[in-house]
Amino acid sequence: TDTTVGPPSGNSGATTGAIGVCGYVARRVEIRNAPEGFRVGGYGYSGGRCGPVEITDSFIDLANVGCDHSDGISELDWRPNSSVFAHNTIDMRGVPCLTSPLYIGYGGVVEDNVAYNCSGYAFTAEDGSESATWRHNLAMRCRDGREAGTGFWFAGHDHVVVGNYASNCEHYGYETYGGDRPFREMRDNSASRCFQMFNPYEWNDVV
């Protein structure tokens, strides 16, 4: 609580998450100039062996060297809906290549977060087996890195997606490649100044 991690300028020199990995609570934490922010799970902690994590009211300002994959919050545990990520701001201006400010590997509640200036996908659930709730998040200025400039990317549809907003995304506001099964709930989402709100070939049957 009320902690700053990382140097005031330059790069921390770390190669893994600045804070992690299991069963912790982070409130009002500033991570600055690190290649990766919070890590949840991973490093052999899977199959439900990693306790839930709560990250709230925090600021993550990333910077990396070269084109390493830098995530602001990277959730890799195998416990659906076990963690909470709320009221966080993730600034990716210091990362030139493909990133995901908030990556959900399996589940959780993602609410009232802001992801700014990412090169890639701002809010990501890419495995297809995730089950998460996404409410009132803002993806702003998603640049086209090596792959995409998209606000919200869902590989599967076992999600509640309500009241989110994507702005200034070079590709799509919302993107999915998960087949024709509908989302658990999908409503009141919007986008502006994106190339298109939805990726056109996959979205018609799932909303």
XYZ file of C-alpha atoms in Angstrom:
207
model
C 0.000 0.000 0.000
C 1.190 3.515 -0.882
C 4.416 2.214 -2.448
C 6.554 3.273 -5.423
C 8.547 0.622 -7.290
C 11.168 1.437 -9.935
C 13.587 4.272 -10.740
C 12.362 7.815 -11.517
C 13.790 7.579 -15.054
C 15.400 5.114 -17.409
C 14.688 1.401 -17.037
C 14.654 -0.723 -13.897
C 16.730 -3.436 -15.591
C 14.343 -6.156 -14.397
C 13.255 -8.903 -16.773
C 10.093 -10.076 -14.971
C 7.111 -8.512 -13.232
C 7.907 -5.743 -10.772
C 5.438 -7.243 -8.252
C 4.107 -10.813 -8.041
C 3.097 -13.512 -7.986
C 0.442 -15.070 -5.676
C -2.014 -14.170 -2.943
C -1.259 -10.459 -2.571
C -3.145 -7.162 -2.304
C -1.760 -4.029 -3.998
C -3.457 -0.689 -3.291
C -2.220 2.725 -4.400
C 1.020 1.329 -5.836
C 3.037 3.171 -8.497
C 5.220 1.070 -10.787
C 7.461 3.165 -12.996
C 9.983 2.455 -15.731
C 9.693 -1.321 -15.468
C 9.424 -3.734 -18.437
C 6.443 -5.460 -16.813
C 4.123 -4.412 -13.988
C 2.136 -6.862 -11.870
C 2.411 -10.627 -12.403
C -0.334 -12.963 -11.187
C 0.592 -16.648 -11.291
C 3.064 -18.150 -13.703
C 6.476 -19.491 -12.715
C 4.935 -22.932 -12.134
C 1.967 -21.627 -10.117
C -1.025 -23.004 -12.007
C -3.921 -25.417 -11.588
C -5.385 -23.277 -8.779
C -2.233 -23.301 -6.648
C -1.937 -19.519 -6.680
C -4.191 -17.543 -4.349
C -6.349 -14.638 -5.540
C -4.865 -11.199 -6.104
C -6.403 -7.736 -5.719
C -4.836 -4.771 -7.534
C -6.641 -1.448 -7.077
C -6.066 2.305 -7.359
C -2.591 1.828 -8.833
C -0.554 3.474 -11.601
C 1.708 1.516 -13.940
C 4.125 3.369 -16.230
C 6.108 0.899 -18.317
C 9.321 1.254 -20.287
C 11.239 -1.526 -21.974
C 14.375 -2.083 -23.968
C 13.975 -3.423 -27.498
C 10.714 -5.201 -28.268
C 10.052 -7.455 -25.292
C 6.381 -8.219 -24.626
C 5.473 -5.841 -21.779
C 2.210 -6.218 -19.833
C 0.930 -3.847 -17.174
C -1.029 -6.553 -15.336
C -0.467 -10.137 -16.499
C -2.793 -12.741 -14.945
C -1.629 -16.308 -15.590
C -3.254 -18.312 -12.795
C -5.839 -21.054 -13.314
C -8.557 -19.838 -10.961
C -11.556 -18.359 -12.811
C -12.976 -15.164 -11.287
C -10.533 -15.262 -8.380
C -8.808 -11.898 -8.778
C -9.893 -8.248 -8.891
C -8.291 -5.498 -10.973
C -10.042 -2.158 -10.419
C -9.401 1.591 -10.718
C -5.916 1.242 -12.208
C -4.185 3.359 -14.879
C -1.664 1.769 -17.229
C 0.508 4.089 -19.355
C 2.370 2.342 -22.184
C 4.036 5.337 -23.862
C 7.492 3.990 -23.047
C 6.926 0.639 -24.825
C 7.430 0.752 -28.605
C 6.309 -2.753 -29.611
C 3.511 -5.261 -29.036
C 1.989 -4.974 -25.558
C -1.108 -5.784 -23.539
C -1.688 -3.347 -20.684
C -4.085 -5.762 -18.981
C -3.875 -9.450 -19.871
C -6.327 -11.928 -18.321
C -5.200 -15.512 -18.724
C -8.061 -17.265 -16.924
C -10.547 -15.063 -15.096
C -11.327 -12.247 -12.714
C -13.111 -8.910 -12.411
C -11.690 -6.075 -14.529
C -13.428 -2.818 -13.642
C -12.883 0.943 -14.040
C -9.369 0.701 -15.493
C -7.689 2.976 -18.045
C -5.154 1.682 -20.586
C -3.378 4.429 -22.522
C -1.177 4.441 -25.605
C -0.557 0.722 -26.058
C 0.951 -0.863 -29.140
C -1.187 -3.958 -29.618
C -4.260 -4.950 -27.588
C -5.275 -2.875 -24.554
C -7.485 -5.404 -22.707
C -6.793 -9.017 -23.659
C -8.250 -12.483 -23.048
C -6.454 -14.498 -25.702
C -6.609 -18.138 -24.575
C -10.330 -18.715 -25.224
C -11.020 -20.509 -21.919
C -11.214 -17.374 -19.750
C -14.301 -16.365 -17.789
C -14.092 -12.729 -16.704
C -16.218 -9.653 -16.048
C -15.215 -6.440 -17.829
C -17.021 -3.287 -16.660
C -16.466 0.421 -17.342
C -12.932 0.169 -18.713
C -11.384 2.715 -21.099
C -8.937 1.782 -23.856
C -7.452 4.950 -25.329
C -5.014 5.344 -28.235
C -4.278 1.770 -29.279
C -1.466 1.871 -31.816
C -0.776 -0.707 -34.505
C 2.294 -2.552 -33.274
C 3.510 -5.712 -34.946
C -0.021 -7.158 -34.944
C -2.922 -4.857 -34.031
C -4.198 -1.680 -32.451
C -7.373 -2.909 -30.735
C -9.116 -1.861 -27.530
C -10.640 -5.168 -26.337
C -9.705 -8.609 -27.661
C -11.575 -11.790 -26.664
C -10.599 -15.221 -27.970
C -13.644 -16.802 -26.268
C -17.088 -15.599 -25.216
C -17.537 -16.703 -21.597
C -17.414 -13.051 -20.528
C -19.596 -10.266 -19.179
C -18.671 -7.101 -21.111
C -20.638 -4.041 -19.991
C -20.160 -0.292 -20.348
C -16.651 -0.255 -21.807
C -15.258 2.396 -24.160
C -12.557 2.319 -26.827
C -11.164 5.524 -28.314
C -8.576 6.266 -31.016
C -7.783 2.625 -31.830
C -6.075 2.180 -35.185
C -7.837 -1.134 -35.829
C -10.945 -2.177 -33.865
C -12.632 -1.123 -30.690
C -13.606 -4.762 -29.983
C -12.207 -7.884 -31.592
C -13.065 -11.574 -31.235
C -12.210 -14.838 -32.979
C -14.114 -17.233 -30.745
C -16.750 -18.799 -33.012
C -20.508 -18.252 -32.918
C -21.417 -18.807 -29.241
C -22.848 -15.594 -27.686
C -21.192 -13.726 -24.866
C -22.682 -14.243 -21.403
C -23.551 -10.554 -21.463
C -22.545 -7.864 -23.922
C -24.181 -4.425 -23.719
C -23.689 -0.668 -23.454
C -20.196 -0.722 -24.965
C -19.089 1.998 -27.356
C -16.171 3.263 -29.409
C -15.103 6.431 -31.204
C -12.388 7.355 -33.698
C -11.464 3.714 -34.300
C -11.078 2.186 -37.765
C -14.163 0.070 -36.928
C -16.020 -0.643 -33.704
C -16.046 -4.448 -34.285
C -13.950 -6.747 -36.424
C -16.452 -7.390 -39.211
C -16.150 -11.103 -39.994
C -16.535 -12.624 -36.527
C -18.841 -10.365 -34.558
C -22.325 -10.519 -36.070
C -23.408 -13.766 -34.416
C -22.001 -13.278 -30.919
C -23.422 -9.985 -29.641
